[in-house]
Short mmCIF file of C-alpha atoms in Angstrom, two decimals:
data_model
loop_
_atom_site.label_atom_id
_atom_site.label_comp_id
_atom_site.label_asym_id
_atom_site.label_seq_id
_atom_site.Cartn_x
_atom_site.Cartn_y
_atom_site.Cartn_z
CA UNK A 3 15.29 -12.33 2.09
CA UNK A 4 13.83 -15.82 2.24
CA UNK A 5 16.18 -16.61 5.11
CA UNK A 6 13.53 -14.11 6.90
CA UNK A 7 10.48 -16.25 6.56
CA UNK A 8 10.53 -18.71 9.20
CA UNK A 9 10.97 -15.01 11.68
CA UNK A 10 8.05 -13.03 10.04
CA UNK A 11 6.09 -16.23 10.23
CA UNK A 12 6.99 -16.30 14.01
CA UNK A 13 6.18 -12.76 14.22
CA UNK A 14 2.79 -13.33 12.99
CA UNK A 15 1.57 -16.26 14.87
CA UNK A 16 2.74 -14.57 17.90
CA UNK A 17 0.65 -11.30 16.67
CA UNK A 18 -2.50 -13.84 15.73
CA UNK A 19 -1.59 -15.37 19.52
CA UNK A 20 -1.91 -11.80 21.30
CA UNK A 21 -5.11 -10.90 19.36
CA UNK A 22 -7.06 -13.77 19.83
CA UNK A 23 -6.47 -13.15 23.79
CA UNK A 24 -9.78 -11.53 25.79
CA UNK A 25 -7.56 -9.07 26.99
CA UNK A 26 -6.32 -7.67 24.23
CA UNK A 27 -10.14 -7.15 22.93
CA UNK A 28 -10.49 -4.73 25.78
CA UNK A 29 -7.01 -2.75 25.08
CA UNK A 30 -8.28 -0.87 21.63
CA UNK A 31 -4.32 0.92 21.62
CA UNK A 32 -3.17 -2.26 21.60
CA UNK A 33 -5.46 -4.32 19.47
CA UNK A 34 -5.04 -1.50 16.61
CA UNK A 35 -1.47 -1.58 17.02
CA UNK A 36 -0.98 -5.25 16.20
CA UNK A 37 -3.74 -5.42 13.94
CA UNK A 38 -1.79 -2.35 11.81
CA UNK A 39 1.60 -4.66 12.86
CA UNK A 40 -0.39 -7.83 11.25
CA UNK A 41 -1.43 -5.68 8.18
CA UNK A 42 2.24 -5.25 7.49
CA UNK A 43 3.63 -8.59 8.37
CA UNK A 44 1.23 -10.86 6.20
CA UNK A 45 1.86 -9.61 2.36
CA UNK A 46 5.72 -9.75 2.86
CA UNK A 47 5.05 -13.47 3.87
CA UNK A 48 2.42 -14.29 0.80
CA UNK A 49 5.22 -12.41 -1.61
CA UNK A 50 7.97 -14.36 0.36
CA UNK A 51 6.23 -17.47 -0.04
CA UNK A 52 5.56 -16.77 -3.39
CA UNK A 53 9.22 -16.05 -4.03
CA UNK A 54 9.90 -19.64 -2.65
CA UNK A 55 7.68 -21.27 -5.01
CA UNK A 56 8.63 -19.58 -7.65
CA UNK A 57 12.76 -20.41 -7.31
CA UNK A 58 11.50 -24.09 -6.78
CA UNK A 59 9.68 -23.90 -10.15
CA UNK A 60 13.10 -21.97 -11.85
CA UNK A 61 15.15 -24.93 -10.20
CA UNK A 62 13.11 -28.06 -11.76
CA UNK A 63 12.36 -26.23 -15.07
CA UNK A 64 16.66 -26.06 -15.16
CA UNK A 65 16.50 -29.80 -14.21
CA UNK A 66 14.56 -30.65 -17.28
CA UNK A 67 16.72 -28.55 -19.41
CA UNK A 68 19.16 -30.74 -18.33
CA UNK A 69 17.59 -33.71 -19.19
CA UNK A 70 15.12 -33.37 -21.86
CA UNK A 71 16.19 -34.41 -25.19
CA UNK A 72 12.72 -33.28 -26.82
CA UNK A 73 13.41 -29.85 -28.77
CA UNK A 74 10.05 -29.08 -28.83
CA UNK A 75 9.82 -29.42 -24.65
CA UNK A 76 12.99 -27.72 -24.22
CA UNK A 77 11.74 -24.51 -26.22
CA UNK A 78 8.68 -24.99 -24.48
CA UNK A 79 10.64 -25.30 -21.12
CA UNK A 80 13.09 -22.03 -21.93
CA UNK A 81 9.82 -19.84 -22.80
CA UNK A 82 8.93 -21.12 -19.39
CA UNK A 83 11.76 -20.75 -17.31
CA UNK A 84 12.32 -16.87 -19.00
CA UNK A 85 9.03 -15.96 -17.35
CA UNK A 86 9.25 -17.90 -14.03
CA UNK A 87 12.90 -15.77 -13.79
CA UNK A 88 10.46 -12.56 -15.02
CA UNK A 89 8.11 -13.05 -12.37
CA UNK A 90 11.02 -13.48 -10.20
CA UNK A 91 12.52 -10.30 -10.36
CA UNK A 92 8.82 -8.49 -10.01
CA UNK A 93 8.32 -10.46 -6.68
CA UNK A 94 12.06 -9.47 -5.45
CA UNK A 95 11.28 -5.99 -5.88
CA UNK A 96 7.29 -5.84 -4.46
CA UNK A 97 9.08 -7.73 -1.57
CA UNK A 98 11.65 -5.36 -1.07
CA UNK A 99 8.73 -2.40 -1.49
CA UNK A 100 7.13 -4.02 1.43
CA UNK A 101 10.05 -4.78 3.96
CA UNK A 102 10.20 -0.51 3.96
CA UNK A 103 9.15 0.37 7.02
CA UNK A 104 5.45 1.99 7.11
CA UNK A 105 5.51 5.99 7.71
CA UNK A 106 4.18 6.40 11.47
CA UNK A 107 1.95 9.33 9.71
CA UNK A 108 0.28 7.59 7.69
CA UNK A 109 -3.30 6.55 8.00
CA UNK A 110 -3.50 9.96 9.88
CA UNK A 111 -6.27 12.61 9.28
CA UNK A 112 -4.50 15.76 7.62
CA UNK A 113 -6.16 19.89 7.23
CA UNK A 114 -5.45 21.32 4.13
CA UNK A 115 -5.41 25.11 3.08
CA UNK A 116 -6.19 26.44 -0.05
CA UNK A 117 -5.45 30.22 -0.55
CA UNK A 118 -5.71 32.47 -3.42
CA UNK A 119 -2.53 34.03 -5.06
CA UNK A 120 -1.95 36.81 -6.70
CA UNK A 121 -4.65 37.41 -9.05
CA UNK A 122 -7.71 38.82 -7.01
CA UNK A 123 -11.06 37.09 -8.56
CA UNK A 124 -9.33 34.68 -10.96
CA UNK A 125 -7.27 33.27 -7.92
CA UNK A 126 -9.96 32.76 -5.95
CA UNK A 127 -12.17 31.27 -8.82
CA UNK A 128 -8.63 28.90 -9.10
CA UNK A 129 -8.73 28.06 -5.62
CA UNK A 130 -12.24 27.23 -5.24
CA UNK A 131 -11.56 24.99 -8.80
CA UNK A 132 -8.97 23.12 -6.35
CA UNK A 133 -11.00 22.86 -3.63
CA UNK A 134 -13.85 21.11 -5.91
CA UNK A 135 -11.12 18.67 -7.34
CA UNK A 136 -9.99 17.61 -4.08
CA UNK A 137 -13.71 17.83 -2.93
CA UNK A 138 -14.55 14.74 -5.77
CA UNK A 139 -11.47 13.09 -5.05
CA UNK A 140 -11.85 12.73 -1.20
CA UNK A 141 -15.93 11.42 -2.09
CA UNK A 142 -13.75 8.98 -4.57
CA UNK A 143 -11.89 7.25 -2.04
CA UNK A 144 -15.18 7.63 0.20
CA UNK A 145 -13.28 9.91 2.96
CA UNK A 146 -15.00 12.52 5.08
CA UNK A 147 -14.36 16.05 4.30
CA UNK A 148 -15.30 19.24 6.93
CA UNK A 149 -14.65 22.63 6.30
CA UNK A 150 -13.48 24.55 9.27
CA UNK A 151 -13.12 27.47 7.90
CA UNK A 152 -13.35 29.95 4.91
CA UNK A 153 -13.59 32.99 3.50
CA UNK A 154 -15.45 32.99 -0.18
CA UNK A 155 -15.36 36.14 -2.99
CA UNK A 156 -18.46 37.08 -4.27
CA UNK A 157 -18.87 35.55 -7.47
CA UNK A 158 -18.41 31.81 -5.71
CA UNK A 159 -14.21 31.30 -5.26
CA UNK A 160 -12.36 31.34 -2.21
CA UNK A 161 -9.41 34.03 -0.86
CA UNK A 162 -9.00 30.99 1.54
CA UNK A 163 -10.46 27.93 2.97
CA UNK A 164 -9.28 25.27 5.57
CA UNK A 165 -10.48 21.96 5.43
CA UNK A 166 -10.39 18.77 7.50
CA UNK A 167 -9.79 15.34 5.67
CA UNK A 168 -10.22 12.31 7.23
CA UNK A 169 -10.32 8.53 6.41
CA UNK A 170 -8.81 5.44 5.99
CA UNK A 171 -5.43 5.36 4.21
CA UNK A 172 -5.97 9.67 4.00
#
């Protein structure tokens, strides 16, 4: 993976190259694209980087295991080395999280439908219960919520209802 650095580095001055150009300011298509491009690129380089350091630390705490004769320093330097390899492994795996490919969908506005089932009132009193859950989750992550279209019982729940959510990261 770290054989990959010096490319995504590349990459990303070449991205950081295009968008600083007047021209791409007045391509929005394009400017989104590489700033979504740039949003991917950079934490795979901080965790990359971070995986460098970290096998440079694992490599000179070995090097003083090697040559320490200090018991209390070599305990010391073990304890030390255990968590640098730790923190290793973490890294290796967030890295390998982030090298997957983001999902073209996502980021994208969605419509949800909520319908009642089988149970006349109580399924609509359940559905409208969903709705309100969803409803305080979507005001959560401060995303924008439009109903498009429903059709409510009389004692406040919903046989169905279509709703538009939209957002960043929806």
């Amino acid at each position: 993976m770290l054989k990959k650095l010096p490319e995504y580095e590349k990459q990303l001055a070449d991205i950081d190259e295009k968008l600083s150009r007047p021209e791409t300011m007045q391509d929005m298509k394009l400017f989104k694209s590489l700033n979504q491009e740039r949003s991917h690129l950079s934490p795979i380089i901080d965790e990359l980087k971070t995986m460098q350091s970290l096998i440079k630390q694992i490599a000179e705490a070995q090097q003083i295991l090697k040559e320490e004769d200090d018991q209390e320093m070599l305990e010391l330097t073990r304890e030390e080395l255990h968590e640098l390899e730790a923190h290793l492994v973490k890294s290796e795996q967030k890295t390998k999280m982030l090298l997957i490919p983001p999902d073209p969908l996502e980021g994208k506005d969605i419509i949800m439908e909520i319908r009642a089932g089988t149970g006349g009132e109580e399924a609509a009193l359940f559905a409208a219960n969903l709705f309100r859950m969803y409803s305080h989750y979507a005001d959560t992550k401060g995303w924008k919520m439009e109903i498009l279209s429903s059709n409510e019982t009389g004692i406040g729940g919903y046989k169905e209802l279509v709703v538009s959510i939209g957002g960043k990261d929806v």
